[in-house]
CSV table of C-alpha atoms in Angstrom, one decimal:
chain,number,residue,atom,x,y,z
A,196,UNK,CA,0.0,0.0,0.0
A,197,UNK,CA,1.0,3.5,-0.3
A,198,UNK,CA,0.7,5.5,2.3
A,199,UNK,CA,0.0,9.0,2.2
A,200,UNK,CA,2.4,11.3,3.7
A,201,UNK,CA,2.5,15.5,3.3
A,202,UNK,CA,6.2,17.1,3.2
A,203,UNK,CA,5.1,20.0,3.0
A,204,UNK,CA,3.2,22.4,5.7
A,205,UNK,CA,2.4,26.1,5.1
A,206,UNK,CA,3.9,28.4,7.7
A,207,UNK,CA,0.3,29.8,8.9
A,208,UNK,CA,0.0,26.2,9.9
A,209,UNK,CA,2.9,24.9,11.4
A,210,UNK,CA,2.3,27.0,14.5
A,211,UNK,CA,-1.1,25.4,15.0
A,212,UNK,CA,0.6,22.2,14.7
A,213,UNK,CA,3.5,22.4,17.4
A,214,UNK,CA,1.4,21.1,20.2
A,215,UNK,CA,1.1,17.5,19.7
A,216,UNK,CA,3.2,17.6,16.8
A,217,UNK,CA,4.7,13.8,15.6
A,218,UNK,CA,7.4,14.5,17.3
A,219,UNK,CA,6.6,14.1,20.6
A,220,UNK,CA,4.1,11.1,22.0
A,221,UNK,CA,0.7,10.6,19.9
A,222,UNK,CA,-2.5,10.0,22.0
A,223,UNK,CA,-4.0,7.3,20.8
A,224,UNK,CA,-8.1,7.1,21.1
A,225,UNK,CA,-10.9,4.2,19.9
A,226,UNK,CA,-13.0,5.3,17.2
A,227,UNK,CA,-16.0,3.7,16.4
A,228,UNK,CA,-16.3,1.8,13.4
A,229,UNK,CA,-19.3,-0.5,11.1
A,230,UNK,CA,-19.8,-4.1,12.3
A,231,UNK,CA,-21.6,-6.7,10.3
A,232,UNK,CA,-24.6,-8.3,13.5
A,233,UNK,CA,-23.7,-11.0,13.9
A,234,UNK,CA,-21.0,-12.4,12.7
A,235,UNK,CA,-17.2,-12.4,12.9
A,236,UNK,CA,-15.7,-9.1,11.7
A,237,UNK,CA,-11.9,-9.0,10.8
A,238,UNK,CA,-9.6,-5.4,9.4
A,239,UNK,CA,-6.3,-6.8,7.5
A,240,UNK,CA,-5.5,-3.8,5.4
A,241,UNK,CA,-6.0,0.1,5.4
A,242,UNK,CA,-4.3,3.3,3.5
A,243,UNK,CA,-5.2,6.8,2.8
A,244,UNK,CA,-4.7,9.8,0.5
A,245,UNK,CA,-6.0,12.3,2.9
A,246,UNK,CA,-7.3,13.0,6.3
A,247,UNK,CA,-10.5,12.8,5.5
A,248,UNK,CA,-10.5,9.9,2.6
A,249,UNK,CA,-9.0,7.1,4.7
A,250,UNK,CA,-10.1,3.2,3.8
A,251,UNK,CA,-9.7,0.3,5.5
A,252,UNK,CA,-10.9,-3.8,4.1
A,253,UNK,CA,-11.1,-6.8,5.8
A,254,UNK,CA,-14.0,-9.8,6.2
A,255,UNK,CA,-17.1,-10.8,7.6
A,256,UNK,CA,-17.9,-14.0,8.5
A,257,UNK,CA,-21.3,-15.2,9.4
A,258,UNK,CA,-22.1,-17.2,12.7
A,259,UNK,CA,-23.7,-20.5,11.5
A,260,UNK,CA,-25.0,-20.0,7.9
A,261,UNK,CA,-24.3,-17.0,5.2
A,262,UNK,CA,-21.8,-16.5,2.9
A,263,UNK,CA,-18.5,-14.8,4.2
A,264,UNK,CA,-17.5,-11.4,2.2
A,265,UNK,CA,-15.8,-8.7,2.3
A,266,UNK,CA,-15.8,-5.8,4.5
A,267,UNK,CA,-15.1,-2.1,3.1
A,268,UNK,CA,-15.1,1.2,5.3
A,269,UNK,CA,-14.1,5.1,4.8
A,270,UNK,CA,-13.4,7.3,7.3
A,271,UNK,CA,-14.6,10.9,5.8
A,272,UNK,CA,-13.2,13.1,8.4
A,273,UNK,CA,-16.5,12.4,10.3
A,274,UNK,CA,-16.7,9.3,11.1
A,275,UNK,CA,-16.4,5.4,9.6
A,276,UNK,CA,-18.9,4.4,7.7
A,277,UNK,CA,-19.6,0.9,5.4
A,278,UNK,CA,-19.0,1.5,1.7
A,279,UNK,CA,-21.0,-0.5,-0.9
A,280,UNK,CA,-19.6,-3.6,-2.2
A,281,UNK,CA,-21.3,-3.4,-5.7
A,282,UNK,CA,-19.5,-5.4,-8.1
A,283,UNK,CA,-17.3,-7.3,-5.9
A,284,UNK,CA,-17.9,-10.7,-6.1
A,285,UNK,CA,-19.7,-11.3,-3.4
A,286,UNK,CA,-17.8,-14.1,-1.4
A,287,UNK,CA,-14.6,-12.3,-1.2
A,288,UNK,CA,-12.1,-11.5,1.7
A,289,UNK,CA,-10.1,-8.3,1.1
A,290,UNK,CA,-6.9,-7.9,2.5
A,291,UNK,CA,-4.9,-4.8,0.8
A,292,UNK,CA,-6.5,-1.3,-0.1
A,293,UNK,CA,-4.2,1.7,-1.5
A,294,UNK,CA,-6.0,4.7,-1.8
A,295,UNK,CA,-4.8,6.6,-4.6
A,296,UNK,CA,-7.9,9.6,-4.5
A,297,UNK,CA,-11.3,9.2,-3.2
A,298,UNK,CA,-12.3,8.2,-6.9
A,299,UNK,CA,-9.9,5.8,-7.2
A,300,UNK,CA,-9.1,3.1,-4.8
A,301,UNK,CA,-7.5,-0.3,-5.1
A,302,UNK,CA,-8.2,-3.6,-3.2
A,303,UNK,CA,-7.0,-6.7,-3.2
A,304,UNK,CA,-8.0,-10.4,-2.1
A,305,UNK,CA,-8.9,-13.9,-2.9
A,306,UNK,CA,-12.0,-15.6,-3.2
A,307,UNK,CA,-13.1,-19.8,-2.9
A,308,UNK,CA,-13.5,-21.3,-6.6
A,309,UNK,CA,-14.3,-24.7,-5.8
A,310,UNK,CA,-13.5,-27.6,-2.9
A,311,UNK,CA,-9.7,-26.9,-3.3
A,312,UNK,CA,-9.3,-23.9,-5.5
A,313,UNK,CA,-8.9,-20.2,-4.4
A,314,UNK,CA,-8.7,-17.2,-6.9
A,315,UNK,CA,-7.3,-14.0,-6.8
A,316,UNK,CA,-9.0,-10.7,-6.4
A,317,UNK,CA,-8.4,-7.4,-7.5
A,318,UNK,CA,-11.0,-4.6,-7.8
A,319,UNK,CA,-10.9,-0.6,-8.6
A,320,UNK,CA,-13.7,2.1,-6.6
A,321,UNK,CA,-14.2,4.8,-9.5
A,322,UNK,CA,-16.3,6.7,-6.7
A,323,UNK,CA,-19.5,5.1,-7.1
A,324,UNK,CA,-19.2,1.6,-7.4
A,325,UNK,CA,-16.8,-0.8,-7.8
A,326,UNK,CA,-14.9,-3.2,-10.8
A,327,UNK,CA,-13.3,-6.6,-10.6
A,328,UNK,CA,-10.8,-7.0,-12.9
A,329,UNK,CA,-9.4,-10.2,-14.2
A,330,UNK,CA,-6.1,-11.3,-12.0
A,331,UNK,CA,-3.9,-14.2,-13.3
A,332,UNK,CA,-3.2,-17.3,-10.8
A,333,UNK,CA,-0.1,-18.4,-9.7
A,334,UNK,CA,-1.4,-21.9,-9.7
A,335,UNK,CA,-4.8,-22.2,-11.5
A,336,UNK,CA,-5.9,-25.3,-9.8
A,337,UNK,CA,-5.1,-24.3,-6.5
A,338,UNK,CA,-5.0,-21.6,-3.9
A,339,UNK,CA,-3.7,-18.1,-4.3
A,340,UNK,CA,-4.2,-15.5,-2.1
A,341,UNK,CA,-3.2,-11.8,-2.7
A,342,UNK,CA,-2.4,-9.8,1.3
A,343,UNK,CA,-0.8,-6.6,-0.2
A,344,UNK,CA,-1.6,-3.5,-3.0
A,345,UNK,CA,0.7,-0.6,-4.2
A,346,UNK,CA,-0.4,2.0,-7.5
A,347,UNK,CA,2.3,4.4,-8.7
A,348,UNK,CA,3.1,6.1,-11.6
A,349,UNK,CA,-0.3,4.1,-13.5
A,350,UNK,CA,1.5,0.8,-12.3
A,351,UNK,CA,-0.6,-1.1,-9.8
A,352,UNK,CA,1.5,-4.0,-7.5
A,353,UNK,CA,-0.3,-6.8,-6.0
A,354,UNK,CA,1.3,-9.3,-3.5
A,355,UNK,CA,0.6,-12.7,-2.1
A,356,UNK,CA,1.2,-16.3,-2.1
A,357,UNK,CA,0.0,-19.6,-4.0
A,358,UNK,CA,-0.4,-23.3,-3.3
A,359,UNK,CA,2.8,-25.0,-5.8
A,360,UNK,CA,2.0,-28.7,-6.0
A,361,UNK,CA,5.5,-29.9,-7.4
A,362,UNK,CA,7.0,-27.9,-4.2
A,363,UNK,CA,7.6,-29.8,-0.9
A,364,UNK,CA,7.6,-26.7,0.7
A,365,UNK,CA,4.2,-25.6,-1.0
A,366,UNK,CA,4.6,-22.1,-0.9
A,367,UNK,CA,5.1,-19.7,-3.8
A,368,UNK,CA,5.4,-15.7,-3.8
A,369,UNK,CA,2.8,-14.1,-6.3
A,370,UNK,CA,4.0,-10.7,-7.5
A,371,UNK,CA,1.0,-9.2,-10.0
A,372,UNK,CA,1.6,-6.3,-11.9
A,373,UNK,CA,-0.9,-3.9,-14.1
A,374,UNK,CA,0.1,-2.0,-16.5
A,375,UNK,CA,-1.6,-0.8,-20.0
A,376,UNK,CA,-4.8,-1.9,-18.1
A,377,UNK,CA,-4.4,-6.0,-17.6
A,378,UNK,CA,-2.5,-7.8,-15.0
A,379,UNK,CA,0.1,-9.8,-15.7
A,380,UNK,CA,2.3,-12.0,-13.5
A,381,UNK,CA,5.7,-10.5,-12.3
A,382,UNK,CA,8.6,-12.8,-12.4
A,383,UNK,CA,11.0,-12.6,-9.7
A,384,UNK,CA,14.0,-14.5,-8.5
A,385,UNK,CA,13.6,-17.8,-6.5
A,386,UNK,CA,15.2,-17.1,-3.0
A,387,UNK,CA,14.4,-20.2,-1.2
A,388,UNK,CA,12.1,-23.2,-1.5
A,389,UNK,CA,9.0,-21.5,0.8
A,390,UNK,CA,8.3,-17.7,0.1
A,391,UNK,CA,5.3,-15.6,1.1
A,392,UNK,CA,4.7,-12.0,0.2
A,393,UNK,CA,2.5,-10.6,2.7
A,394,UNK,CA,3.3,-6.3,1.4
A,395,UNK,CA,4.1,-3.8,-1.3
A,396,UNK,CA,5.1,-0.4,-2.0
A,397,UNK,CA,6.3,1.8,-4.9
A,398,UNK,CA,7.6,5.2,-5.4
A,399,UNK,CA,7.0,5.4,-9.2
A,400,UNK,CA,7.4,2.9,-12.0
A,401,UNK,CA,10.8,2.2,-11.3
A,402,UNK,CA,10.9,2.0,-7.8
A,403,UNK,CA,8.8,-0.9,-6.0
A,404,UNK,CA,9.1,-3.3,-2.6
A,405,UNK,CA,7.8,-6.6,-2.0
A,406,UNK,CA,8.3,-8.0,1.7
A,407,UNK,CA,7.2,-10.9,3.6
A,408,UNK,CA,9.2,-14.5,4.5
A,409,UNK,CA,11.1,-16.9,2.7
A,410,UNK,CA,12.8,-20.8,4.3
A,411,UNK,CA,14.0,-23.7,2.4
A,412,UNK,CA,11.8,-25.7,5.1
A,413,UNK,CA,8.8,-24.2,6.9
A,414,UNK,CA,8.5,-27.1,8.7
A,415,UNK,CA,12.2,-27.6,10.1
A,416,UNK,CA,14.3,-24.4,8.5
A,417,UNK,CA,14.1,-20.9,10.1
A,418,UNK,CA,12.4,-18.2,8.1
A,419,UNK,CA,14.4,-15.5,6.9
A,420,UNK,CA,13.0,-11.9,5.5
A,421,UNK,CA,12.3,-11.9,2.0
A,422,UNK,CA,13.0,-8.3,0.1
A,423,UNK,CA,12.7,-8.1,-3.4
A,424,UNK,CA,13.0,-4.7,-4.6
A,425,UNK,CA,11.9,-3.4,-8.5
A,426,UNK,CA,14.2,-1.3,-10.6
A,427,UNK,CA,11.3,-0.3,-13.5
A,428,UNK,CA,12.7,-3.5,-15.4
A,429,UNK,CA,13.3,-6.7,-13.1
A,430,UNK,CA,13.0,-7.8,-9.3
A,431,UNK,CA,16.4,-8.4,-7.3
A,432,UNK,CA,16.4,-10.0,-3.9
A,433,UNK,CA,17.6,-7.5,-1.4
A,434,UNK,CA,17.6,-8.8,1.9
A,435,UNK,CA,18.2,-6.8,5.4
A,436,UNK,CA,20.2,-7.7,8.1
A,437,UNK,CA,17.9,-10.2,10.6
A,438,UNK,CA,18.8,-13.5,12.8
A,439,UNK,CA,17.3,-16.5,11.8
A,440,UNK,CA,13.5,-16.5,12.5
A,441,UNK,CA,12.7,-13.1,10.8
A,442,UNK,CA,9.7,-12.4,9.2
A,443,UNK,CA,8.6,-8.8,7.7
A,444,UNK,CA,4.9,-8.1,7.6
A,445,UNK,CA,5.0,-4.6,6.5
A,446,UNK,CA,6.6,-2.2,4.5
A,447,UNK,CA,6.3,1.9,3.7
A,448,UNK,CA,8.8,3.7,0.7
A,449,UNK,CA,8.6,7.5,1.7
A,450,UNK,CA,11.1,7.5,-1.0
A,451,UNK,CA,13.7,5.5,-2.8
A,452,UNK,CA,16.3,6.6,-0.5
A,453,UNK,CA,14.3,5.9,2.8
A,454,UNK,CA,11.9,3.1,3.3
A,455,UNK,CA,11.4,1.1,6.2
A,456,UNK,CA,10.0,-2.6,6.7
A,457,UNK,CA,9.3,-4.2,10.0
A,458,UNK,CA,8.1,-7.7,11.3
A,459,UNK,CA,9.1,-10.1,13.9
A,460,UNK,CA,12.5,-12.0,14.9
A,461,UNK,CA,12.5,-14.6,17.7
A,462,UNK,CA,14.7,-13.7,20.6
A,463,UNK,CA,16.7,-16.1,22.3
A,464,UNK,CA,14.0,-18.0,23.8
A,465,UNK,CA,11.9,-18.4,20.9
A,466,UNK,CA,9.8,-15.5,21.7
A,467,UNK,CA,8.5,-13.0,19.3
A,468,UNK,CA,9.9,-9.3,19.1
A,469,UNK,CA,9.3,-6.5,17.5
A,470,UNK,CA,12.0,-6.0,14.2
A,471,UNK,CA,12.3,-2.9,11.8
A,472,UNK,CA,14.8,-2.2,8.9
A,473,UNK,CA,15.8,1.1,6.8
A,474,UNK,CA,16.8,1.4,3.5
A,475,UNK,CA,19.2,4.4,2.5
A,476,UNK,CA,19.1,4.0,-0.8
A,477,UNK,CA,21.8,1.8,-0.7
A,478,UNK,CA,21.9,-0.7,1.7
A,479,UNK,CA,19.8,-2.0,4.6
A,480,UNK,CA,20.5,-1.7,8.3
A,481,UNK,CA,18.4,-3.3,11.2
A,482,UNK,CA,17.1,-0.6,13.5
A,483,UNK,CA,17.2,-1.6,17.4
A,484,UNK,CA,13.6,-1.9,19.0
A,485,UNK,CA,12.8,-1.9,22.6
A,486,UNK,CA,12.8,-5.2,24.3
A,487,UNK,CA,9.0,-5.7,24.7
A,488,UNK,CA,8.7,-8.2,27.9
A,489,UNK,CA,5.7,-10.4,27.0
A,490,UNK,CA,7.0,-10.2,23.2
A,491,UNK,CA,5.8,-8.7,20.1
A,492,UNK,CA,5.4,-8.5,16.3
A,493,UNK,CA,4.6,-5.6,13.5
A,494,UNK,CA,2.5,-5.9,11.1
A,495,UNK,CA,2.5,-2.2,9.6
A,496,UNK,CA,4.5,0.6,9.6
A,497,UNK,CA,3.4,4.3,8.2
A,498,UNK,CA,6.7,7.2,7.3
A,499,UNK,CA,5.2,10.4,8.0
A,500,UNK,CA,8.9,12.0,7.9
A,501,UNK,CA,12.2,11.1,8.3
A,502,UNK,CA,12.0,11.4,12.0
A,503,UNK,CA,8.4,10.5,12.3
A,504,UNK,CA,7.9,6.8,11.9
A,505,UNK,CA,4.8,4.7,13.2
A,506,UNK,CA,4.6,0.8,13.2
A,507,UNK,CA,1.8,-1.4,14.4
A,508,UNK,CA,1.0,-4.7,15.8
A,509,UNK,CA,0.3,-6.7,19.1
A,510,UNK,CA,1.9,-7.8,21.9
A,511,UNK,CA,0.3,-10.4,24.4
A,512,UNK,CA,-3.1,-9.7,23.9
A,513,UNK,CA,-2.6,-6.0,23.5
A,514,UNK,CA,-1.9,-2.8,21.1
A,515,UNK,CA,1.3,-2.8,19.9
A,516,UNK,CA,2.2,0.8,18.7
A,517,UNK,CA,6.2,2.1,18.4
A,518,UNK,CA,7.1,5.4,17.4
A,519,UNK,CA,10.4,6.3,16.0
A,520,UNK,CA,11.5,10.6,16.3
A,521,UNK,CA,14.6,10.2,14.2
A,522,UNK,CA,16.6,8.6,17.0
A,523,UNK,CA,14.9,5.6,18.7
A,524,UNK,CA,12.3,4.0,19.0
A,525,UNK,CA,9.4,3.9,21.7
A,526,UNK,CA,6.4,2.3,22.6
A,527,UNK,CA,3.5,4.2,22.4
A,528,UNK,CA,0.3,4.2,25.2
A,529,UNK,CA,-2.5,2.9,23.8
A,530,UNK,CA,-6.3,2.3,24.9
A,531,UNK,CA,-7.3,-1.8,26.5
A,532,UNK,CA,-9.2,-3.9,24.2
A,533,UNK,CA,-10.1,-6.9,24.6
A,534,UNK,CA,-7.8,-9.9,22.7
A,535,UNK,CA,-6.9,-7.1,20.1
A,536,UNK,CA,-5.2,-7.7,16.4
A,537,UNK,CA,-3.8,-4.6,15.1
A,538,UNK,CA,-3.1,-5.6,11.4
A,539,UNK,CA,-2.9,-2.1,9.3
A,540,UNK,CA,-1.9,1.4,9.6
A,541,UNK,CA,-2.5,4.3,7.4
A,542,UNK,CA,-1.6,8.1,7.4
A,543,UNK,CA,-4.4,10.6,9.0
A,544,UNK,CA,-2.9,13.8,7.3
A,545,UNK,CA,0.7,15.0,8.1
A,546,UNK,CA,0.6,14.4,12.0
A,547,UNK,CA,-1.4,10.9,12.6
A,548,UNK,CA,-1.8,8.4,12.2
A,549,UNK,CA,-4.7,5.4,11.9
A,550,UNK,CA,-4.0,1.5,13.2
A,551,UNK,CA,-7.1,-1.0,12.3
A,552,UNK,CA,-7.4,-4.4,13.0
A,553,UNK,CA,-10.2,-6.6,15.0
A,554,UNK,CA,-10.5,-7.2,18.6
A,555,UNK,CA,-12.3,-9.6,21.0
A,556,UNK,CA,-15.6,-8.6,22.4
A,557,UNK,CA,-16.5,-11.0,25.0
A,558,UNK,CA,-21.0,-9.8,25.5
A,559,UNK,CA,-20.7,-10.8,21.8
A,560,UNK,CA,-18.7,-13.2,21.9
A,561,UNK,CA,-17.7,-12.8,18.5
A,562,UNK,CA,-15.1,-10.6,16.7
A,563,UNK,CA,-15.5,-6.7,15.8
A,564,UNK,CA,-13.3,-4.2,14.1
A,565,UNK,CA,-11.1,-2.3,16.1
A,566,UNK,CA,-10.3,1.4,14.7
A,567,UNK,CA,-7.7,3.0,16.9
A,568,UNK,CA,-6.3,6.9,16.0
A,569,UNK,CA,-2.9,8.7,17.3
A,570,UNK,CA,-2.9,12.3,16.7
């Protein structure tokens, strides 16, 4: 996804943005957001363009008897509210949104085709309604699953997995790319035997990421982080620094000279914590993170500036929110939930920033979203 970041702020402003500016600590609030009664309701994937056009996608799934689908919101600078899924299939999950403008907006998915089949899904919001548009399939008789969307430049990215049958390690990384107005598979290099994309983000046409996990055996091998990066003409592998058992989740390109992934690394006792990288423009370097004591993983990080960094996750059955000011990195306060996931982040204009994801709500007993804001 690509998230929306402003460089620029008119003097007038500025002023009126010292107090509580990125810098220091955001205060982080619950917002209210649509749920689907009743049913299970799950956020995977959110991005902006502006404060007040902000999106977030994720599922529904029904109690006992219903068809699961997918679940679309906007924030208008108001409040969230549902957006309708006209001309999506209808039994889709969405995982990935980039926001491009409030007339048009990416999102990306997969949907069941059969017993043992699973397609891709793309589809573009013109600002009324939406169109599905044909996505090729890693393996055509199996599943394929797309987590992550980028658009740049007229390019569009889109990022997952699928099912290989001749592989003992049965995963595949799915790059899609549309361009000229079809997708098209994007070949990349092998890096290992199991690889899973699971994010994407571009600067332009000649200047795209692709993160997730790669391991030559899931089962028995460590995973490693998997960065492949896009010069405009081919994909290269381009790796950070990470111990064995590193995964990256997440990944935001403020520019081609500074763009940050983060994930998860197990610690010495096989504990999840928190791990973020930084690209120069040249090489990567592994950022320390604070220890977190009951352990830790990202799943999204948004660049607002170089020394204004958020990234997202959970911790032990908590919020997970770190906030980097050029130096270090700290944890952030954030409000209880209940058995919270915090899976996506997007901007919320030049000094905030949104973090979505689904939480436990016991009277229900059943999932709901979870919409959390740190201005």
């Amino acid at each position: 996804m690509s998230k929306t970041r402003v460089t620029v702020i008119p003097l007038a402003v500025s002023a009126m943005l010292l107090v509580g500016s990125p810098a220091q600590a955001l205060g982080w609030t619950t917002v209210p957001s649509p749920n689907e009664v009743p049913g299970d309701n799950y956020l995977y994937g959110a991005d902006s363009s502006d404060a007040s056009n902000v999106w977030a996608v994720g599922a529904v799934r029904p109690p006992r008897s219903g068809t699961s689908h997918g679940l679309v919101f906007r924030y208008d600078g108001v409040a969230w509210r549902s957006v309708s899924r006209t001309g999506l299939p209808g039994d889709e999950g969405l995982r990935g949104v980039d926001a491009v403008s409030a007339a048009d907006v990416w999102v990306v998915g997969d949907r069941p085709a059969g017993v043992v089949r699973g397609e891709t899904v793309a589809a573009r919001w013109n600002g009324t309604t939406w169109t599905r548009e044909p996505t090729p399939n890693g393996n055509p008789d199996g599943f394929n699953n797309l987590y992550g969307v980028a658009a740049a430049g007229g390019t569009v990215w889109a990022v997952g997995a699928y099912v290989d049958p001749t592989s003992s390690a049965n995963r595949r990384k799915l790059i899609l790319q549309r361009a000229g107005g079809s997708w098209r598979v994007s070949a990349a290099p092998r890096v290992a035997n199991y690889e899973r994309l699971a994010a994407v983000d571009a600067t332009g046409t000649a200047d795209a990421w692709a993160v997730g996990a790669a391991a030559s055996d899931p089962q028995s091998g460590p995973l490693v982080p998997l960065a492949l990066r896009w010069n405009g003409t081919t994909w290269a592998s381009m790796a950070p620094p990470a111990p064995a058992g590193t995964a990256l989740a997440g990944v935001d390109a403020r520019t081609s000279s500074d763009v940050w992934a983060v994930g998860s690394s197990s610690d010495a006792t096989g504990a999840a914590q928190p791990y973020v990288a930084r690209f120069n423009g040249t090489a990567w370097s592994r950022v320390a993170t604070p220890t977190i004591t009951d352990g830790g993983e990202l799943t999204d990080v948004v660049a607002l500036s170089p020394s204004t960094v958020v990234a997202v996750g959970r911790s032990n059955g908590a919020p997970l929110v770190l906030r980097w000011n050029g130096m270090s990195w700290t944890r952030e306060t954030t409000p209880g939930s209940s058995n919270p996931f915090v899976t996506g982040a997007a901007a919320a204009g030049p000094n905030g920033v949104w973090a979505v994801g689904y939480r436990f709500e016991l009277n229900a007993y059943s999932n709901r979203t979870l919409t959390m804001l740190g201005m």
